[in-house]
Amino acid sequence: MMKQTIFLIDMESFYASIEKNFYPESRGRPTVVSGDPKRRSGVILAACPIAKSYGIKNAERLWEAEQKCDHLFIIKPKMETYVNVSVQITAILKRFTDLVEPYSIDEQFMDVTGTLHHFSSTQELALTIQETIMAETGVFARIGIGENKLLAKMACDRFAKKSKTGLFTLRLADVESTMWPLPIKSLFGVSGRMERHFHNMGVRTIGQLAQMPLERLKQKWGIPGHVLWLNAHGEDSSTVQVMSLQGEKGIGHAMTLPRDYHSLTEIKVILLELCEEVASRARAAHQVGETVKVFAKGANYDLPSSFLRQRPLPTPTNYGMDLFDVAVPLFIQFWDQQPVRQLGITLTKLSSDHARQLSLFETNWEEKDKIGEAMDAINLRYGKASIIRASSLTQAGQATERAKKIGGHYI
């Protein structure tokens, strides 16, 4: 009997599974959900198992997928539908336990330790959850079962997804025999770059990492090295957290651009749109932030350059232009003048906007509040892009186009 029982619920081919319910003609056919092929978003967002049998993978270009299978059934994404189904699945899981943590739109953790006594076995509970999700959404759920979140995640990703039943249990006692033989890239938290580092050190499997001296890893990577060593031993002390806005550490928004942006003039347009989006979300949450972070990723696919830098704001704020005035100089300082394909802005060190620290150097904060509230009210009533900055009307602007989407995809 495990002291703690954690489930990771993962939806198989989530977007494609949902769409197959709306397109009966896609049944039995290789089906993919893909963005607009005329824009950078023309990539595979989801592929059904039949499409995957042709070697088609998520995140590859649509034209590449069509070369592997010339009779693909292609469906454009509808993010609003996927979000609604994800929320519906969360509600289903909460019938079994109140400890549900959405990990992504198609993955959710559950702590079912206090629920198991209602069922004859862990397997019965998992099967009941599977059957309920399938009956109410038409989506097949794979379930990884473990004594902590790491083991549940590893059980799902490395074993349940390859099982016909979609279920797998990974116990701490079985880590050495089951997890250690896996290649090092299979360990949660090991990126492609980290895999190369480990290969250079002669580490090819999870077991070899687990048997390395802990001090060597700590000297090389510090705390992240210690965490990976613990993960290799199947240890994870994190708990299933019920997310709330009050616990949010930052409010951010990122954008993959429809083309490479070369000039600072164009980049500033996107930075301003991102600052306005983040500021609007902060106002909706009644939060102000003390620090702004800027993220940028280069357009070179083979050798992408990127940076993430932060700078304190003069005063806590949720006004877009305040963020912009700090974000632009910060971006310029670390930009290598190479084309950019992705940008992001995050507001951190949040606190309630009900109590404001006044500054001798800022006398127009009430005016900023009124402007922000007016913009939010107009966009709420007439649509997200009803009132935008004039720069967004230039060719570089994306605010109007983004207003038609949820999560970067058309509604």
CSV table of C-alpha atoms in Angstrom, one decimal, residues 42-185:
chain,number,residue,atom,x,y,z
A,42,GLY,CA,1.2,26.2,-39.7
A,43,VAL,CA,2.4,23.4,-37.5
A,44,ILE,CA,0.9,20.2,-36.2
A,45,LEU,CA,-0.8,20.9,-32.8
A,46,ALA,CA,-2.2,17.4,-32.4
A,47,ALA,CA,-2.1,14.2,-34.4
A,48,CYS,CA,-4.4,11.2,-33.8
A,49,PRO,CA,-2.8,7.7,-33.3
A,50,ILE,CA,-3.5,6.8,-37.0
A,51,ALA,CA,-1.6,9.9,-38.1
A,52,LYS,CA,1.2,9.2,-35.7
A,53,SER,CA,1.6,5.7,-37.3
A,54,TYR,CA,2.8,7.5,-40.4
A,55,GLY,CA,5.6,9.1,-38.4
A,56,ILE,CA,3.8,12.5,-38.0
A,57,LYS,CA,4.7,14.3,-34.8
A,58,ASN,CA,3.4,17.2,-32.9
A,59,ALA,CA,5.1,20.6,-33.6
A,60,GLU,CA,6.4,19.6,-37.0
A,61,ARG,CA,5.4,21.7,-40.1
A,62,LEU,CA,2.2,20.8,-41.8
A,63,TRP,CA,3.9,20.6,-45.2
A,64,GLU,CA,6.4,18.0,-43.7
A,65,ALA,CA,3.5,16.0,-42.4
A,66,GLU,CA,1.7,16.0,-45.8
A,67,GLN,CA,4.9,14.6,-47.3
A,68,LYS,CA,4.6,11.6,-44.9
A,69,CYS,CA,0.9,11.2,-45.6
A,70,ASP,CA,-0.8,12.8,-48.6
A,71,HIS,CA,-4.3,12.1,-47.5
A,72,LEU,CA,-4.4,13.8,-44.1
A,73,PHE,CA,-7.7,15.1,-42.7
A,74,ILE,CA,-6.7,18.6,-41.6
A,75,ILE,CA,-8.8,20.5,-39.0
A,76,LYS,CA,-8.1,24.1,-37.9
A,77,PRO,CA,-7.9,24.5,-34.1
A,78,LYS,CA,-10.7,25.9,-32.0
A,79,MET,CA,-9.0,26.8,-28.7
A,80,GLU,CA,-12.2,28.0,-27.0
A,81,THR,CA,-13.6,24.4,-27.4
A,82,TYR,CA,-10.5,22.8,-26.1
A,83,VAL,CA,-10.3,25.1,-23.1
A,84,ASN,CA,-14.0,24.4,-22.3
A,85,VAL,CA,-13.4,20.6,-22.5
A,86,SER,CA,-10.4,20.9,-20.3
A,87,VAL,CA,-12.4,22.8,-17.7
A,88,GLN,CA,-15.1,20.1,-18.0
A,89,ILE,CA,-12.5,17.4,-17.3
A,90,THR,CA,-11.3,19.3,-14.3
A,91,ALA,CA,-14.9,19.3,-13.0
A,92,ILE,CA,-15.1,15.5,-13.5
A,93,LEU,CA,-11.9,14.9,-11.6
A,94,LYS,CA,-13.1,17.0,-8.7
A,95,ARG,CA,-16.0,14.6,-8.2
A,96,PHE,CA,-13.3,12.1,-7.0
A,97,THR,CA,-11.1,14.5,-5.0
A,98,ASP,CA,-10.8,18.2,-4.4
A,99,LEU,CA,-7.0,18.0,-4.8
A,100,VAL,CA,-6.8,18.6,-8.6
A,101,GLU,CA,-3.9,20.5,-10.2
A,102,PRO,CA,-4.1,21.4,-13.9
A,103,TYR,CA,-0.6,21.0,-15.3
A,104,SER,CA,-1.4,21.9,-18.9
A,105,ILE,CA,-4.5,22.0,-21.0
A,106,ASP,CA,-4.5,18.2,-21.4
A,107,GLU,CA,-2.7,17.1,-18.2
A,108,GLN,CA,-3.9,17.2,-14.6
A,109,PHE,CA,-2.5,15.9,-11.3
A,110,MET,CA,-4.8,14.3,-8.7
A,111,ASP,CA,-4.1,13.4,-5.1
A,112,VAL,CA,-6.5,10.5,-4.5
A,113,THR,CA,-5.0,9.3,-1.2
A,114,GLY,CA,-8.2,10.2,0.6
A,115,THR,CA,-10.5,8.7,-2.0
A,116,LEU,CA,-9.1,5.2,-2.4
A,117,HIS,CA,-11.1,3.7,0.5
A,118,HIS,CA,-14.3,4.2,-1.6
A,119,PHE,CA,-12.9,1.7,-4.2
A,120,SER,CA,-11.7,-1.9,-4.1
A,121,SER,CA,-8.4,-1.0,-5.6
A,122,THR,CA,-6.4,1.8,-7.2
A,123,GLN,CA,-7.0,0.2,-10.6
A,124,GLU,CA,-10.8,0.4,-10.1
A,125,LEU,CA,-10.6,4.1,-9.3
A,126,ALA,CA,-8.4,4.7,-12.4
A,127,LEU,CA,-10.7,2.8,-14.7
A,128,THR,CA,-13.7,4.6,-13.3
A,129,ILE,CA,-12.1,7.9,-14.0
A,130,GLN,CA,-11.1,6.8,-17.5
A,131,GLU,CA,-14.7,5.6,-18.3
A,132,THR,CA,-16.3,8.8,-17.0
A,133,ILE,CA,-14.1,11.0,-19.0
A,134,MET,CA,-14.7,8.9,-22.2
A,135,ALA,CA,-18.4,8.8,-21.6
A,136,GLU,CA,-18.8,12.6,-21.1
A,137,THR,CA,-16.2,14.0,-23.5
A,138,GLY,CA,-15.2,11.2,-25.9
A,139,VAL,CA,-11.6,11.6,-25.0
A,140,PHE,CA,-9.4,8.6,-23.9
A,141,ALA,CA,-7.4,9.4,-20.7
A,142,ARG,CA,-4.0,7.8,-19.9
A,143,ILE,CA,-3.3,7.6,-16.2
A,144,GLY,CA,0.1,7.4,-14.6
A,145,ILE,CA,0.0,6.3,-10.9
A,146,GLY,CA,2.8,6.9,-8.4
A,147,GLU,CA,3.6,7.8,-4.8
A,148,ASN,CA,4.5,11.3,-5.8
A,149,LYS,CA,4.0,13.7,-8.8
A,150,LEU,CA,7.3,12.7,-10.4
A,151,LEU,CA,6.6,9.0,-10.4
A,152,ALA,CA,3.0,9.6,-11.7
A,153,LYS,CA,4.4,11.8,-14.5
A,154,MET,CA,7.1,9.2,-15.4
A,155,ALA,CA,4.6,6.4,-15.2
A,156,CYS,CA,2.3,8.2,-17.6
A,157,ASP,CA,4.8,9.5,-20.1
A,158,ARG,CA,7.1,6.5,-20.4
A,159,PHE,CA,4.7,3.6,-19.8
A,160,ALA,CA,0.9,4.3,-19.7
A,161,LYS,CA,1.1,6.0,-23.1
A,162,LYS,CA,2.5,2.8,-24.6
A,163,SER,CA,0.0,0.5,-22.8
A,164,LYS,CA,-3.3,-0.6,-24.4
A,165,THR,CA,-5.1,0.0,-21.1
A,166,GLY,CA,-3.5,3.5,-20.7
A,167,LEU,CA,-2.7,2.7,-17.1
A,168,PHE,CA,0.6,2.2,-15.4
A,169,THR,CA,1.8,2.2,-11.7
A,170,LEU,CA,5.4,3.2,-10.9
A,171,ARG,CA,6.3,2.5,-7.2
A,172,LEU,CA,9.3,3.9,-5.4
A,173,ALA,CA,10.4,0.3,-4.8
A,174,ASP,CA,10.4,-0.3,-8.6
A,175,VAL,CA,12.5,2.7,-9.6
A,176,GLU,CA,15.7,0.8,-9.9
A,177,SER,CA,14.3,-2.0,-12.1
A,178,THR,CA,11.8,0.1,-14.1
A,179,MET,CA,13.2,3.6,-14.4
A,180,TRP,CA,16.9,3.3,-14.1
A,181,PRO,CA,17.4,1.4,-17.4
A,182,LEU,CA,15.7,4.3,-19.4
A,183,PRO,CA,17.9,6.7,-21.4
A,184,ILE,CA,18.8,9.9,-19.5
A,185,LYS,CA,16.6,12.0,-21.8
